[in-house]
Amino acid sequence: MERPAYIRQSVINGAPLIGTWVSLPAPAIVELVGDAGYDFITIEGEHAAFGRSQIEDMVRAADAAGIPSIVRVPMEGNWISTALDAGTGGIMIPHVENADEARAIVKAARFPPMGDRGVGAGRASRYGMNIGPYLQGANDGILVALMIESVEGVRNAREIASVPGVDVLFIGTGDLGLSIAHSADAGFDIDGAIGQVVEACQSVGCAVGMMATDLTIFAKWKARGMSFMMVGLDVMILGAALKQLERDARAIG
């Protein structure tokens, strides 16, 4: 499998993609997701207990399983370069609120002249043995997905989506719902906010997506034009399956 495995062109072309979150630092989970037929995985580097070497191991497992990976990491520090040097084909950055932040993220994800990402002999470049070809392909191949998770982000969605190099706006409904609930003048509910982001992206040709907590929500927003959808989180899928299995076993008597 080519390393990194890029899905950016599929996203730009509007292909409907379905991914899932992986938050357990266990490469076997990545292999299971790959075997299940998902289009990509997102490695949860914001809330889960991943160290830098564990992120690389998860990306390595994704490559071995034949499934493209994206890593969610904070914009602070050098987490963007850490994820990209590990060989992932994309990054997802939380809590983006304006176009200036979007431009800074794109710059950090691109090599000169498009950005200021540093060159390193990491896994992505086959430990320095493939730097030339990697440099040629990375700027065109790396996916940049930005998360809209606040009232401010919704209001600036069109400007954020218009920044060159931004490929996806991904709506974080949990934090967005909290932001709306604690805003004195949001002017929209969660469905209204999602609709505004969808319309903003569609107006400038940017892909848009979110995590659907159930298939009814998935169907609703897919019909509205979302093409970059996430369903499920490994710990929640495992927890629900364990509870159901326990109930079914006890029901036998």
JSON list of C-alpha atoms in Angstrom, two decimals:
[
{"chain": "A", "resi": 1, "resn": "MET", "atom": "CA", "xyz": [0.00, 0.00, 0.00]},
{"chain": "A", "resi": 2, "resn": "GLU", "atom": "CA", "xyz": [1.23, 3.48, -0.83]},
{"chain": "A", "resi": 3, "resn": "ARG", "atom": "CA", "xyz": [2.39, 5.39, 2.22]},
{"chain": "A", "resi": 4, "resn": "PRO", "atom": "CA", "xyz": [0.72, 7.66, 3.19]},
{"chain": "A", "resi": 5, "resn": "ALA", "atom": "CA", "xyz": [-2.68, 6.52, 1.94]},
{"chain": "A", "resi": 6, "resn": "TYR", "atom": "CA", "xyz": [-4.36, 9.67, 0.66]},
{"chain": "A", "resi": 7, "resn": "ILE", "atom": "CA", "xyz": [-8.12, 10.25, 0.40]},
{"chain": "A", "resi": 8, "resn": "ARG", "atom": "CA", "xyz": [-7.97, 13.97, -0.30]},
{"chain": "A", "resi": 9, "resn": "GLN", "atom": "CA", "xyz": [-8.79, 13.67, -3.99]},
{"chain": "A", "resi": 10, "resn": "SER", "atom": "CA", "xyz": [-11.81, 11.50, -3.20]},
{"chain": "A", "resi": 11, "resn": "VAL", "atom": "CA", "xyz": [-13.01, 14.17, -0.77]},
{"chain": "A", "resi": 12, "resn": "ILE", "atom": "CA", "xyz": [-12.49, 16.95, -3.30]},
{"chain": "A", "resi": 13, "resn": "ASN", "atom": "CA", "xyz": [-14.39, 14.92, -5.91]},
{"chain": "A", "resi": 14, "resn": "GLY", "atom": "CA", "xyz": [-17.35, 14.68, -3.54]},
{"chain": "A", "resi": 15, "resn": "ALA", "atom": "CA", "xyz": [-17.17, 10.92, -3.04]},
{"chain": "A", "resi": 16, "resn": "PRO", "atom": "CA", "xyz": [-19.40, 9.79, -0.15]},
{"chain": "A", "resi": 17, "resn": "LEU", "atom": "CA", "xyz": [-17.07, 8.48, 2.55]},
{"chain": "A", "resi": 18, "resn": "ILE", "atom": "CA", "xyz": [-17.83, 6.72, 5.82]},
{"chain": "A", "resi": 19, "resn": "GLY", "atom": "CA", "xyz": [-15.32, 6.57, 8.64]},
{"chain": "A", "resi": 20, "resn": "THR", "atom": "CA", "xyz": [-15.21, 5.85, 12.34]},
{"chain": "A", "resi": 21, "resn": "TRP", "atom": "CA", "xyz": [-13.28, 7.00, 15.41]},
{"chain": "A", "resi": 22, "resn": "VAL", "atom": "CA", "xyz": [-10.57, 4.96, 17.08]},
{"chain": "A", "resi": 23, "resn": "SER", "atom": "CA", "xyz": [-9.72, 6.03, 20.63]},
{"chain": "A", "resi": 24, "resn": "LEU", "atom": "CA", "xyz": [-8.21, 2.88, 22.10]},
{"chain": "A", "resi": 25, "resn": "PRO", "atom": "CA", "xyz": [-4.42, 2.67, 21.59]},
{"chain": "A", "resi": 26, "resn": "ALA", "atom": "CA", "xyz": [-4.73, -0.82, 20.14]},
{"chain": "A", "resi": 27, "resn": "PRO", "atom": "CA", "xyz": [-3.63, -1.57, 16.56]},
{"chain": "A", "resi": 28, "resn": "ALA", "atom": "CA", "xyz": [-5.97, -4.57, 16.51]},
{"chain": "A", "resi": 29, "resn": "ILE", "atom": "CA", "xyz": [-8.93, -2.17, 16.57]},
{"chain": "A", "resi": 30, "resn": "VAL", "atom": "CA", "xyz": [-7.58, -0.49, 13.44]},
{"chain": "A", "resi": 31, "resn": "GLU", "atom": "CA", "xyz": [-7.30, -3.86, 11.71]},
{"chain": "A", "resi": 32, "resn": "LEU", "atom": "CA", "xyz": [-10.89, -4.70, 12.63]},
{"chain": "A", "resi": 33, "resn": "VAL", "atom": "CA", "xyz": [-12.14, -1.39, 11.22]},
{"chain": "A", "resi": 34, "resn": "GLY", "atom": "CA", "xyz": [-10.20, -2.00, 8.02]},
{"chain": "A", "resi": 35, "resn": "ASP", "atom": "CA", "xyz": [-11.67, -5.49, 7.69]},
{"chain": "A", "resi": 36, "resn": "ALA", "atom": "CA", "xyz": [-15.18, -4.07, 8.24]},
{"chain": "A", "resi": 37, "resn": "GLY", "atom": "CA", "xyz": [-14.94, -2.03, 5.04]},
{"chain": "A", "resi": 38, "resn": "TYR", "atom": "CA", "xyz": [-14.88, 1.57, 6.26]},
{"chain": "A", "resi": 39, "resn": "ASP", "atom": "CA", "xyz": [-13.37, 4.19, 3.97]},
{"chain": "A", "resi": 40, "resn": "PHE", "atom": "CA", "xyz": [-11.10, 5.72, 6.62]},
{"chain": "A", "resi": 41, "resn": "ILE", "atom": "CA", "xyz": [-10.39, 5.90, 10.33]},
{"chain": "A", "resi": 42, "resn": "THR", "atom": "CA", "xyz": [-9.84, 8.94, 12.48]},
{"chain": "A", "resi": 43, "resn": "ILE", "atom": "CA", "xyz": [-7.36, 8.38, 15.29]},
{"chain": "A", "resi": 44, "resn": "GLU", "atom": "CA", "xyz": [-8.49, 10.32, 18.35]},
{"chain": "A", "resi": 45, "resn": "GLY", "atom": "CA", "xyz": [-5.44, 12.31, 19.39]},
{"chain": "A", "resi": 46, "resn": "GLU", "atom": "CA", "xyz": [-7.33, 15.07, 21.21]},
{"chain": "A", "resi": 47, "resn": "HIS", "atom": "CA", "xyz": [-9.23, 13.30, 24.00]},
{"chain": "A", "resi": 48, "resn": "ALA", "atom": "CA", "xyz": [-7.74, 9.79, 24.05]},
{"chain": "A", "resi": 49, "resn": "ALA", "atom": "CA", "xyz": [-4.57, 8.70, 25.83]},
{"chain": "A", "resi": 50, "resn": "PHE", "atom": "CA", "xyz": [-2.27, 8.56, 22.81]},
{"chain": "A", "resi": 51, "resn": "GLY", "atom": "CA", "xyz": [1.41, 9.34, 23.01]},
{"chain": "A", "resi": 52, "resn": "ARG", "atom": "CA", "xyz": [3.37, 10.32, 19.91]},
{"chain": "A", "resi": 53, "resn": "SER", "atom": "CA", "xyz": [4.81, 6.85, 19.35]},
{"chain": "A", "resi": 54, "resn": "GLN", "atom": "CA", "xyz": [1.35, 5.31, 19.78]},
{"chain": "A", "resi": 55, "resn": "ILE", "atom": "CA", "xyz": [-0.07, 7.57, 17.08]},
{"chain": "A", "resi": 56, "resn": "GLU", "atom": "CA", "xyz": [2.64, 6.30, 14.74]},
{"chain": "A", "resi": 57, "resn": "ASP", "atom": "CA", "xyz": [1.84, 2.69, 15.64]},
{"chain": "A", "resi": 58, "resn": "MET", "atom": "CA", "xyz": [-1.85, 3.27, 14.90]},
{"chain": "A", "resi": 59, "resn": "VAL", "atom": "CA", "xyz": [-1.04, 4.85, 11.53]},
{"chain": "A", "resi": 60, "resn": "ARG", "atom": "CA", "xyz": [1.27, 1.93, 10.79]},
{"chain": "A", "resi": 61, "resn": "ALA", "atom": "CA", "xyz": [-1.57, -0.48, 11.60]},
{"chain": "A", "resi": 62, "resn": "ALA", "atom": "CA", "xyz": [-3.91, 1.43, 9.28]},
{"chain": "A", "resi": 63, "resn": "ASP", "atom": "CA", "xyz": [-1.44, 1.14, 6.42]},
{"chain": "A", "resi": 64, "resn": "ALA", "atom": "CA", "xyz": [-1.06, -2.58, 7.06]},
{"chain": "A", "resi": 65, "resn": "ALA", "atom": "CA", "xyz": [-4.85, -2.99, 7.16]},
{"chain": "A", "resi": 66, "resn": "GLY", "atom": "CA", "xyz": [-5.30, -1.08, 3.91]},
{"chain": "A", "resi": 67, "resn": "ILE", "atom": "CA", "xyz": [-7.39, 1.74, 5.37]},
{"chain": "A", "resi": 68, "resn": "PRO", "atom": "CA", "xyz": [-6.49, 5.45, 5.08]},
{"chain": "A", "resi": 69, "resn": "SER", "atom": "CA", "xyz": [-5.96, 7.26, 8.38]},
{"chain": "A", "resi": 70, "resn": "ILE", "atom": "CA", "xyz": [-6.63, 10.75, 9.65]},
{"chain": "A", "resi": 71, "resn": "VAL", "atom": "CA", "xyz": [-5.38, 11.95, 13.03]},
{"chain": "A", "resi": 72, "resn": "ARG", "atom": "CA", "xyz": [-7.23, 14.47, 15.18]},
{"chain": "A", "resi": 73, "resn": "VAL", "atom": "CA", "xyz": [-4.69, 16.60, 17.03]},
{"chain": "A", "resi": 74, "resn": "PRO", "atom": "CA", "xyz": [-4.74, 20.07, 18.61]},
{"chain": "A", "resi": 75, "resn": "MET", "atom": "CA", "xyz": [-3.42, 23.00, 16.64]},
{"chain": "A", "resi": 76, "resn": "GLU", "atom": "CA", "xyz": [-1.04, 23.95, 19.46]},
{"chain": "A", "resi": 77, "resn": "GLY", "atom": "CA", "xyz": [2.52, 22.72, 19.72]},
{"chain": "A", "resi": 78, "resn": "ASN", "atom": "CA", "xyz": [3.98, 20.53, 17.00]},
{"chain": "A", "resi": 79, "resn": "TRP", "atom": "CA", "xyz": [1.23, 17.91, 16.98]},
{"chain": "A", "resi": 80, "resn": "ILE", "atom": "CA", "xyz": [0.42, 18.56, 13.32]},
{"chain": "A", "resi": 81, "resn": "SER", "atom": "CA", "xyz": [3.96, 17.72, 12.20]},
{"chain": "A", "resi": 82, "resn": "THR", "atom": "CA", "xyz": [4.05, 14.74, 14.57]},
{"chain": "A", "resi": 83, "resn": "ALA", "atom": "CA", "xyz": [0.93, 13.25, 12.98]},
{"chain": "A", "resi": 84, "resn": "LEU", "atom": "CA", "xyz": [2.06, 13.93, 9.43]},
{"chain": "A", "resi": 85, "resn": "ASP", "atom": "CA", "xyz": [5.59, 12.64, 10.00]},
{"chain": "A", "resi": 86, "resn": "ALA", "atom": "CA", "xyz": [4.01, 9.43, 11.33]},
{"chain": "A", "resi": 87, "resn": "GLY", "atom": "CA", "xyz": [2.65, 8.89, 7.82]},
{"chain": "A", "resi": 88, "resn": "THR", "atom": "CA", "xyz": [-1.02, 9.74, 8.15]},
{"chain": "A", "resi": 89, "resn": "GLY", "atom": "CA", "xyz": [-2.82, 11.01, 5.07]},
{"chain": "A", "resi": 90, "resn": "GLY", "atom": "CA", "xyz": [-4.69, 13.76, 6.85]},
{"chain": "A", "resi": 91, "resn": "ILE", "atom": "CA", "xyz": [-5.25, 15.83, 9.96]},
{"chain": "A", "resi": 92, "resn": "MET", "atom": "CA", "xyz": [-8.39, 16.96, 11.75]},
{"chain": "A", "resi": 93, "resn": "ILE", "atom": "CA", "xyz": [-8.02, 20.05, 13.94]},
{"chain": "A", "resi": 94, "resn": "PRO", "atom": "CA", "xyz": [-10.59, 20.87, 16.65]},
{"chain": "A", "resi": 95, "resn": "HIS", "atom": "CA", "xyz": [-12.04, 24.22, 17.73]},
{"chain": "A", "resi": 96, "resn": "VAL", "atom": "CA", "xyz": [-11.32, 26.32, 14.65]},
{"chain": "A", "resi": 97, "resn": "GLU", "atom": "CA", "xyz": [-13.14, 29.64, 14.89]},
{"chain": "A", "resi": 98, "resn": "ASN", "atom": "CA", "xyz": [-11.89, 31.93, 12.14]},
{"chain": "A", "resi": 99, "resn": "ALA", "atom": "CA", "xyz": [-10.09, 32.13, 8.81]},
{"chain": "A", "resi": 100, "resn": "ASP", "atom": "CA", "xyz": [-6.79, 33.24, 10.37]},
{"chain": "A", "resi": 101, "resn": "GLU", "atom": "CA", "xyz": [-6.62, 30.02, 12.38]},
{"chain": "A", "resi": 102, "resn": "ALA", "atom": "CA", "xyz": [-7.51, 28.04, 9.26]},
{"chain": "A", "resi": 103, "resn": "ARG", "atom": "CA", "xyz": [-4.70, 29.66, 7.28]},
{"chain": "A", "resi": 104, "resn": "ALA", "atom": "CA", "xyz": [-2.20, 28.91, 10.05]},
{"chain": "A", "resi": 105, "resn": "ILE", "atom": "CA", "xyz": [-3.23, 25.25, 10.11]},
{"chain": "A", "resi": 106, "resn": "VAL", "atom": "CA", "xyz": [-2.96, 24.86, 6.34]},
{"chain": "A", "resi": 107, "resn": "LYS", "atom": "CA", "xyz": [0.46, 26.50, 6.48]},
{"chain": "A", "resi": 108, "resn": "ALA", "atom": "CA", "xyz": [1.62, 24.06, 9.17]},
{"chain": "A", "resi": 109, "resn": "ALA", "atom": "CA", "xyz": [0.43, 21.10, 7.08]},
{"chain": "A", "resi": 110, "resn": "ARG", "atom": "CA", "xyz": [2.16, 22.10, 3.83]},
{"chain": "A", "resi": 111, "resn": "PHE", "atom": "CA", "xyz": [5.80, 22.20, 2.81]},
{"chain": "A", "resi": 112, "resn": "PRO", "atom": "CA", "xyz": [7.24, 25.38, 1.21]},
{"chain": "A", "resi": 113, "resn": "PRO", "atom": "CA", "xyz": [6.27, 27.22, -0.88]},
{"chain": "A", "resi": 114, "resn": "MET", "atom": "CA", "xyz": [2.67, 26.51, 0.19]},
{"chain": "A", "resi": 115, "resn": "GLY", "atom": "CA", "xyz": [3.46, 26.44, 3.90]},
{"chain": "A", "resi": 116, "resn": "ASP", "atom": "CA", "xyz": [6.19, 26.16, 6.50]},
{"chain": "A", "resi": 117, "resn": "ARG", "atom": "CA", "xyz": [6.12, 22.52, 7.53]},
{"chain": "A", "resi": 118, "resn": "GLY", "atom": "CA", "xyz": [9.59, 21.26, 8.37]},
{"chain": "A", "resi": 119, "resn": "VAL", "atom": "CA", "xyz": [11.25, 18.34, 6.60]},
{"chain": "A", "resi": 120, "resn": "GLY", "atom": "CA", "xyz": [12.04, 15.36, 8.80]},
{"chain": "A", "resi": 121, "resn": "ALA", "atom": "CA", "xyz": [13.35, 11.84, 8.33]},
{"chain": "A", "resi": 122, "resn": "GLY", "atom": "CA", "xyz": [10.23, 10.27, 9.82]},
{"chain": "A", "resi": 123, "resn": "ARG", "atom": "CA", "xyz": [8.10, 7.34, 8.84]},
{"chain": "A", "resi": 124, "resn": "ALA", "atom": "CA", "xyz": [6.18, 9.28, 6.18]},
{"chain": "A", "resi": 125, "resn": "SER", "atom": "CA", "xyz": [9.35, 9.72, 4.12]},
{"chain": "A", "resi": 126, "resn": "ARG", "atom": "CA", "xyz": [10.49, 6.14, 4.82]},
{"chain": "A", "resi": 127, "resn": "TYR", "atom": "CA", "xyz": [12.92, 7.46, 7.41]},
{"chain": "A", "resi": 128, "resn": "GLY", "atom": "CA", "xyz": [14.61, 9.81, 4.99]},
{"chain": "A", "resi": 129, "resn": "MET", "atom": "CA", "xyz": [15.00, 7.28, 2.18]},
{"chain": "A", "resi": 130, "resn": "ASN", "atom": "CA", "xyz": [12.08, 8.71, 0.18]},
{"chain": "A", "resi": 131, "resn": "ILE", "atom": "CA", "xyz": [12.13, 12.41, 0.99]},
{"chain": "A", "resi": 132, "resn": "GLY", "atom": "CA", "xyz": [12.05, 13.67, -2.61]},
{"chain": "A", "resi": 133, "resn": "PRO", "atom": "CA", "xyz": [8.94, 11.77, -3.73]},
{"chain": "A", "resi": 134, "resn": "TYR", "atom": "CA", "xyz": [7.25, 12.42, -0.38]},
{"chain": "A", "resi": 135, "resn": "LEU", "atom": "CA", "xyz": [7.77, 16.17, -0.70]},
{"chain": "A", "resi": 136, "resn": "GLN", "atom": "CA", "xyz": [6.30, 16.05, -4.21]},
{"chain": "A", "resi": 137, "resn": "GLY", "atom": "CA", "xyz": [3.17, 14.22, -3.13]},
{"chain": "A", "resi": 138, "resn": "ALA", "atom": "CA", "xyz": [2.43, 15.50, 0.35]},
{"chain": "A", "resi": 139, "resn": "ASN", "atom": "CA", "xyz": [1.28, 19.02, -0.50]},
{"chain": "A", "resi": 140, "resn": "ASP", "atom": "CA", "xyz": [-1.29, 17.67, -2.93]},
{"chain": "A", "resi": 141, "resn": "GLY", "atom": "CA", "xyz": [-2.20, 14.60, -0.89]},
{"chain": "A", "resi": 142, "resn": "ILE", "atom": "CA", "xyz": [-2.56, 15.69, 2.74]},
{"chain": "A", "resi": 143, "resn": "LEU", "atom": "CA", "xyz": [-6.19, 16.20, 3.78]},
{"chain": "A", "resi": 144, "resn": "VAL", "atom": "CA", "xyz": [-6.97, 19.15, 6.06]},
{"chain": "A", "resi": 145, "resn": "ALA", "atom": "CA", "xyz": [-10.23, 18.85, 7.99]},
{"chain": "A", "resi": 146, "resn": "LEU", "atom": "CA", "xyz": [-11.21, 21.61, 10.41]},
{"chain": "A", "resi": 147, "resn": "MET", "atom": "CA", "xyz": [-13.77, 21.23, 13.17]},
{"chain": "A", "resi": 148, "resn": "ILE", "atom": "CA", "xyz": [-16.55, 23.74, 13.78]},
{"chain": "A", "resi": 149, "resn": "GLU", "atom": "CA", "xyz": [-17.47, 23.49, 17.45]},
{"chain": "A", "resi": 150, "resn": "SER", "atom": "CA", "xyz": [-18.68, 26.91, 18.56]},
{"chain": "A", "resi": 151, "resn": "VAL", "atom": "CA", "xyz": [-21.13, 29.69, 17.76]},
{"chain": "A", "resi": 152, "resn": "GLU", "atom": "CA", "xyz": [-18.21, 31.76, 16.49]},
{"chain": "A", "resi": 153, "resn": "GLY", "atom": "CA", "xyz": [-17.10, 28.96, 14.19]},
{"chain": "A", "resi": 154, "resn": "VAL", "atom": "CA", "xyz": [-20.60, 28.65, 12.72]},
{"chain": "A", "resi": 155, "resn": "ARG", "atom": "CA", "xyz": [-20.74, 32.39, 12.06]},
{"chain": "A", "resi": 156, "resn": "ASN", "atom": "CA", "xyz": [-17.37, 32.27, 10.30]},
{"chain": "A", "resi": 157, "resn": "ALA", "atom": "CA", "xyz": [-17.92, 28.96, 8.50]},
{"chain": "A", "resi": 158, "resn": "ARG", "atom": "CA", "xyz": [-18.01, 30.41, 5.00]},
{"chain": "A", "resi": 159, "resn": "GLU", "atom": "CA", "xyz": [-14.75, 32.33, 5.50]},
{"chain": "A", "resi": 160, "resn": "ILE", "atom": "CA", "xyz": [-13.07, 29.27, 7.03]},
{"chain": "A", "resi": 161, "resn": "ALA", "atom": "CA", "xyz": [-14.23, 26.98, 4.22]},
{"chain": "A", "resi": 162, "resn": "SER", "atom": "CA", "xyz": [-12.99, 29.50, 1.65]},
{"chain": "A", "resi": 163, "resn": "VAL", "atom": "CA", "xyz": [-9.36, 29.33, 2.83]},
{"chain": "A", "resi": 164, "resn": "PRO", "atom": "CA", "xyz": [-7.26, 27.61, 0.12]},
{"chain": "A", "resi": 165, "resn": "GLY", "atom": "CA", "xyz": [-6.14, 24.20, 1.33]},
{"chain": "A", "resi": 166, "resn": "VAL", "atom": "CA", "xyz": [-9.11, 23.58, 3.62]},
{"chain": "A", "resi": 167, "resn": "ASP", "atom": "CA", "xyz": [-10.76, 20.40, 2.38]},
{"chain": "A", "resi": 168, "resn": "VAL", "atom": "CA", "xyz": [-13.45, 19.59, 4.96]},
{"chain": "A", "resi": 169, "resn": "LEU", "atom": "CA", "xyz": [-15.41, 21.33, 7.69]},
{"chain": "A", "resi": 170, "resn": "PHE", "atom": "CA", "xyz": [-16.36, 18.74, 10.28]},
{"chain": "A", "resi": 171, "resn": "ILE", "atom": "CA", "xyz": [-19.05, 19.70, 12.75]},
{"chain": "A", "resi": 172, "resn": "GLY", "atom": "CA", "xyz": [-18.41, 18.72, 16.36]},
{"chain": "A", "resi": 173, "resn": "THR", "atom": "CA", "xyz": [-21.97, 18.58, 17.60]},
{"chain": "A", "resi": 174, "resn": "GLY", "atom": "CA", "xyz": [-21.15, 17.94, 21.27]},
{"chain": "A", "resi": 175, "resn": "ASP", "atom": "CA", "xyz": [-19.08, 21.05, 21.91]},
{"chain": "A", "resi": 176, "resn": "LEU", "atom": "CA", "xyz": [-21.19, 23.04, 19.46]},
{"chain": "A", "resi": 177, "resn": "GLY", "atom": "CA", "xyz": [-24.32, 22.18, 21.41]},
{"chain": "A", "resi": 178, "resn": "LEU", "atom": "CA", "xyz": [-22.69, 23.39, 24.63]},
{"chain": "A", "resi": 179, "resn": "SER", "atom": "CA", "xyz": [-21.54, 26.59, 22.94]},
{"chain": "A", "resi": 180, "resn": "ILE", "atom": "CA", "xyz": [-25.07, 27.31, 21.71]},
{"chain": "A", "resi": 181, "resn": "ALA", "atom": "CA", "xyz": [-26.60, 26.52, 25.11]},
{"chain": "A", "resi": 182, "resn": "HIS", "atom": "CA", "xyz": [-24.30, 28.99, 26.86]},
{"chain": "A", "resi": 183, "resn": "SER", "atom": "CA", "xyz": [-24.53, 31.75, 24.25]},
{"chain": "A", "resi": 184, "resn": "ALA", "atom": "CA", "xyz": [-26.84, 34.66, 24.93]},
{"chain": "A", "resi": 185, "resn": "ASP", "atom": "CA", "xyz": [-27.28, 35.53, 21.26]},
{"chain": "A", "resi": 186, "resn": "ALA", "atom": "CA", "xyz": [-26.59, 32.46, 19.13]},
{"chain": "A", "resi": 187, "resn": "GLY", "atom": "CA", "xyz": [-29.76, 32.89, 17.09]},
{"chain": "A", "resi": 188, "resn": "PHE", "atom": "CA", "xyz": [-29.92, 29.21, 16.10]},
{"chain": "A", "resi": 189, "resn": "ASP", "atom": "CA", "xyz": [-30.34, 25.75, 17.61]},
{"chain": "A", "resi": 190, "resn": "ILE", "atom": "CA", "xyz": [-28.09, 22.81, 16.83]},
{"chain": "A", "resi": 191, "resn": "ASP", "atom": "CA", "xyz": [-29.98, 21.80, 13.67]},
{"chain": "A", "resi": 192, "resn": "GLY", "atom": "CA", "xyz": [-29.91, 25.40, 12.47]},
{"chain": "A", "resi": 193, "resn": "ALA", "atom": "CA", "xyz": [-26.19, 25.61, 13.14]},
{"chain": "A", "resi": 194, "resn": "ILE", "atom": "CA", "xyz": [-25.49, 22.40, 11.22]},
{"chain": "A", "resi": 195, "resn": "GLY", "atom": "CA", "xyz": [-27.60, 23.66, 8.34]},
{"chain": "A", "resi": 196, "resn": "GLN", "atom": "CA", "xyz": [-25.69, 26.95, 8.23]},
{"chain": "A", "resi": 197, "resn": "VAL", "atom": "CA", "xyz": [-22.34, 25.16, 8.05]},
{"chain": "A", "resi": 198, "resn": "VAL", "atom": "CA", "xyz": [-23.61, 22.83, 5.31]},
{"chain": "A", "resi": 199, "resn": "GLU", "atom": "CA", "xyz": [-24.86, 25.79, 3.26]},
{"chain": "A", "resi": 200, "resn": "ALA", "atom": "CA", "xyz": [-21.61, 27.70, 3.81]},
{"chain": "A", "resi": 201, "resn": "CYS", "atom": "CA", "xyz": [-19.54, 24.76, 2.57]},
{"chain": "A", "resi": 202, "resn": "GLN", "atom": "CA", "xyz": [-21.78, 24.10, -0.40]},
{"chain": "A", "resi": 203, "resn": "SER", "atom": "CA", "xyz": [-21.52, 27.74, -1.45]},
{"chain": "A", "resi": 204, "resn": "VAL", "atom": "CA", "xyz": [-17.72, 27.52, -1.79]},
{"chain": "A", "resi": 205, "resn": "GLY", "atom": "CA", "xyz": [-17.29, 23.88, -2.82]},
{"chain": "A", "resi": 206, "resn": "CYS", "atom": "CA", "xyz": [-15.87, 22.57, 0.45]},
{"chain": "A", "resi": 207, "resn": "ALA", "atom": "CA", "xyz": [-16.78, 19.13, 1.76]},
{"chain": "A", "resi": 208, "resn": "VAL", "atom": "CA", "xyz": [-18.70, 18.95, 5.03]},
{"chain": "A", "resi": 209, "resn": "GLY", "atom": "CA", "xyz": [-19.36, 16.21, 7.53]},
{"chain": "A", "resi": 210, "resn": "MET", "atom": "CA", "xyz": [-20.11, 15.23, 11.10]},
{"chain": "A", "resi": 211, "resn": "MET", "atom": "CA", "xyz": [-20.39, 12.23, 13.38]},
{"chain": "A", "resi": 212, "resn": "ALA", "atom": "CA", "xyz": [-23.84, 10.67, 13.29]},
{"chain": "A", "resi": 213, "resn": "THR", "atom": "CA", "xyz": [-24.87, 9.10, 16.58]},
{"chain": "A", "resi": 214, "resn": "ASP", "atom": "CA", "xyz": [-27.54, 7.02, 14.87]},
{"chain": "A", "resi": 215, "resn": "LEU", "atom": "CA", "xyz": [-28.55, 6.07, 11.33]},
{"chain": "A", "resi": 216, "resn": "THR", "atom": "CA", "xyz": [-31.56, 8.40, 11.29]},
{"chain": "A", "resi": 217, "resn": "ILE", "atom": "CA", "xyz": [-29.25, 11.38, 11.77]},
{"chain": "A", "resi": 218, "resn": "PHE", "atom": "CA", "xyz": [-26.85, 9.88, 9.24]},
{"chain": "A", "resi": 219, "resn": "ALA", "atom": "CA", "xyz": [-29.59, 9.59, 6.59]},
{"chain": "A", "resi": 220, "resn": "LYS", "atom": "CA", "xyz": [-30.92, 13.09, 7.27]},
{"chain": "A", "resi": 221, "resn": "TRP", "atom": "CA", "xyz": [-27.65, 14.93, 6.79]},
{"chain": "A", "resi": 222, "resn": "LYS", "atom": "CA", "xyz": [-26.35, 12.71, 4.01]},
{"chain": "A", "resi": 223, "resn": "ALA", "atom": "CA", "xyz": [-29.50, 13.67, 2.09]},
{"chain": "A", "resi": 224, "resn": "ARG", "atom": "CA", "xyz": [-28.67, 17.33, 2.79]},
{"chain": "A", "resi": 225, "resn": "GLY", "atom": "CA", "xyz": [-25.30, 16.96, 1.08]},
{"chain": "A", "resi": 226, "resn": "MET", "atom": "CA", "xyz": [-22.84, 15.76, 3.71]},
{"chain": "A", "resi": 227, "resn": "SER", "atom": "CA", "xyz": [-20.23, 13.51, 2.12]},
{"chain": "A", "resi": 228, "resn": "PHE", "atom": "CA", "xyz": [-17.64, 13.07, 4.91]},
{"chain": "A", "resi": 229, "resn": "MET", "atom": "CA", "xyz": [-19.51, 11.11, 7.57]},
{"chain": "A", "resi": 230, "resn": "MET", "atom": "CA", "xyz": [-18.37, 9.39, 10.73]},
{"chain": "A", "resi": 231, "resn": "VAL", "atom": "CA", "xyz": [-20.37, 6.67, 12.45]},
{"chain": "A", "resi": 232, "resn": "GLY", "atom": "CA", "xyz": [-19.46, 5.19, 15.80]},
{"chain": "A", "resi": 233, "resn": "LEU", "atom": "CA", "xyz": [-16.59, 5.35, 18.26]},
{"chain": "A", "resi": 234, "resn": "ASP", "atom": "CA", "xyz": [-14.72, 2.19, 19.17]},
{"chain": "A", "resi": 235, "resn": "VAL", "atom": "CA", "xyz": [-15.34, 2.36, 22.94]},
{"chain": "A", "resi": 236, "resn": "MET", "atom": "CA", "xyz": [-19.05, 3.13, 22.46]},
{"chain": "A", "resi": 237, "resn": "ILE", "atom": "CA", "xyz": [-19.46, 0.34, 19.89]},
{"chain": "A", "resi": 238, "resn": "LEU", "atom": "CA", "xyz": [-17.71, -2.11, 22.22]},
{"chain": "A", "resi": 239, "resn": "GLY", "atom": "CA", "xyz": [-19.68, -0.96, 25.25]},
{"chain": "A", "resi": 240, "resn": "ALA", "atom": "CA", "xyz": [-23.04, -1.23, 23.48]},
{"chain": "A", "resi": 241, "resn": "ALA", "atom": "CA", "xyz": [-22.20, -4.69, 22.13]},
{"chain": "A", "resi": 242, "resn": "LEU", "atom": "CA", "xyz": [-21.12, -5.94, 25.56]},
{"chain": "A", "resi": 243, "resn": "LYS", "atom": "CA", "xyz": [-24.29, -4.66, 27.21]},
{"chain": "A", "resi": 244, "resn": "GLN", "atom": "CA", "xyz": [-26.51, -6.21, 24.55]},
{"chain": "A", "resi": 245, "resn": "LEU", "atom": "CA", "xyz": [-24.70, -9.55, 24.74]},
{"chain": "A", "resi": 246, "resn": "GLU", "atom": "CA", "xyz": [-25.05, -9.59, 28.53]},
{"chain": "A", "resi": 247, "resn": "ARG", "atom": "CA", "xyz": [-28.78, -8.83, 28.32]},
{"chain": "A", "resi": 248, "resn": "ASP", "atom": "CA", "xyz": [-29.33, -11.48, 25.66]},
{"chain": "A", "resi": 249, "resn": "ALA", "atom": "CA", "xyz": [-27.43, -14.10, 27.67]},
{"chain": "A", "resi": 250, "resn": "ARG", "atom": "CA", "xyz": [-29.41, -13.39, 30.86]},
{"chain": "A", "resi": 251, "resn": "ALA", "atom": "CA", "xyz": [-32.69, -13.49, 28.96]},
{"chain": "A", "resi": 252, "resn": "ILE", "atom": "CA", "xyz": [-32.05, -17.13, 28.12]},
{"chain": "A", "resi": 253, "resn": "GLY", "atom": "CA", "xyz": [-32.48, -17.87, 31.81]}
]
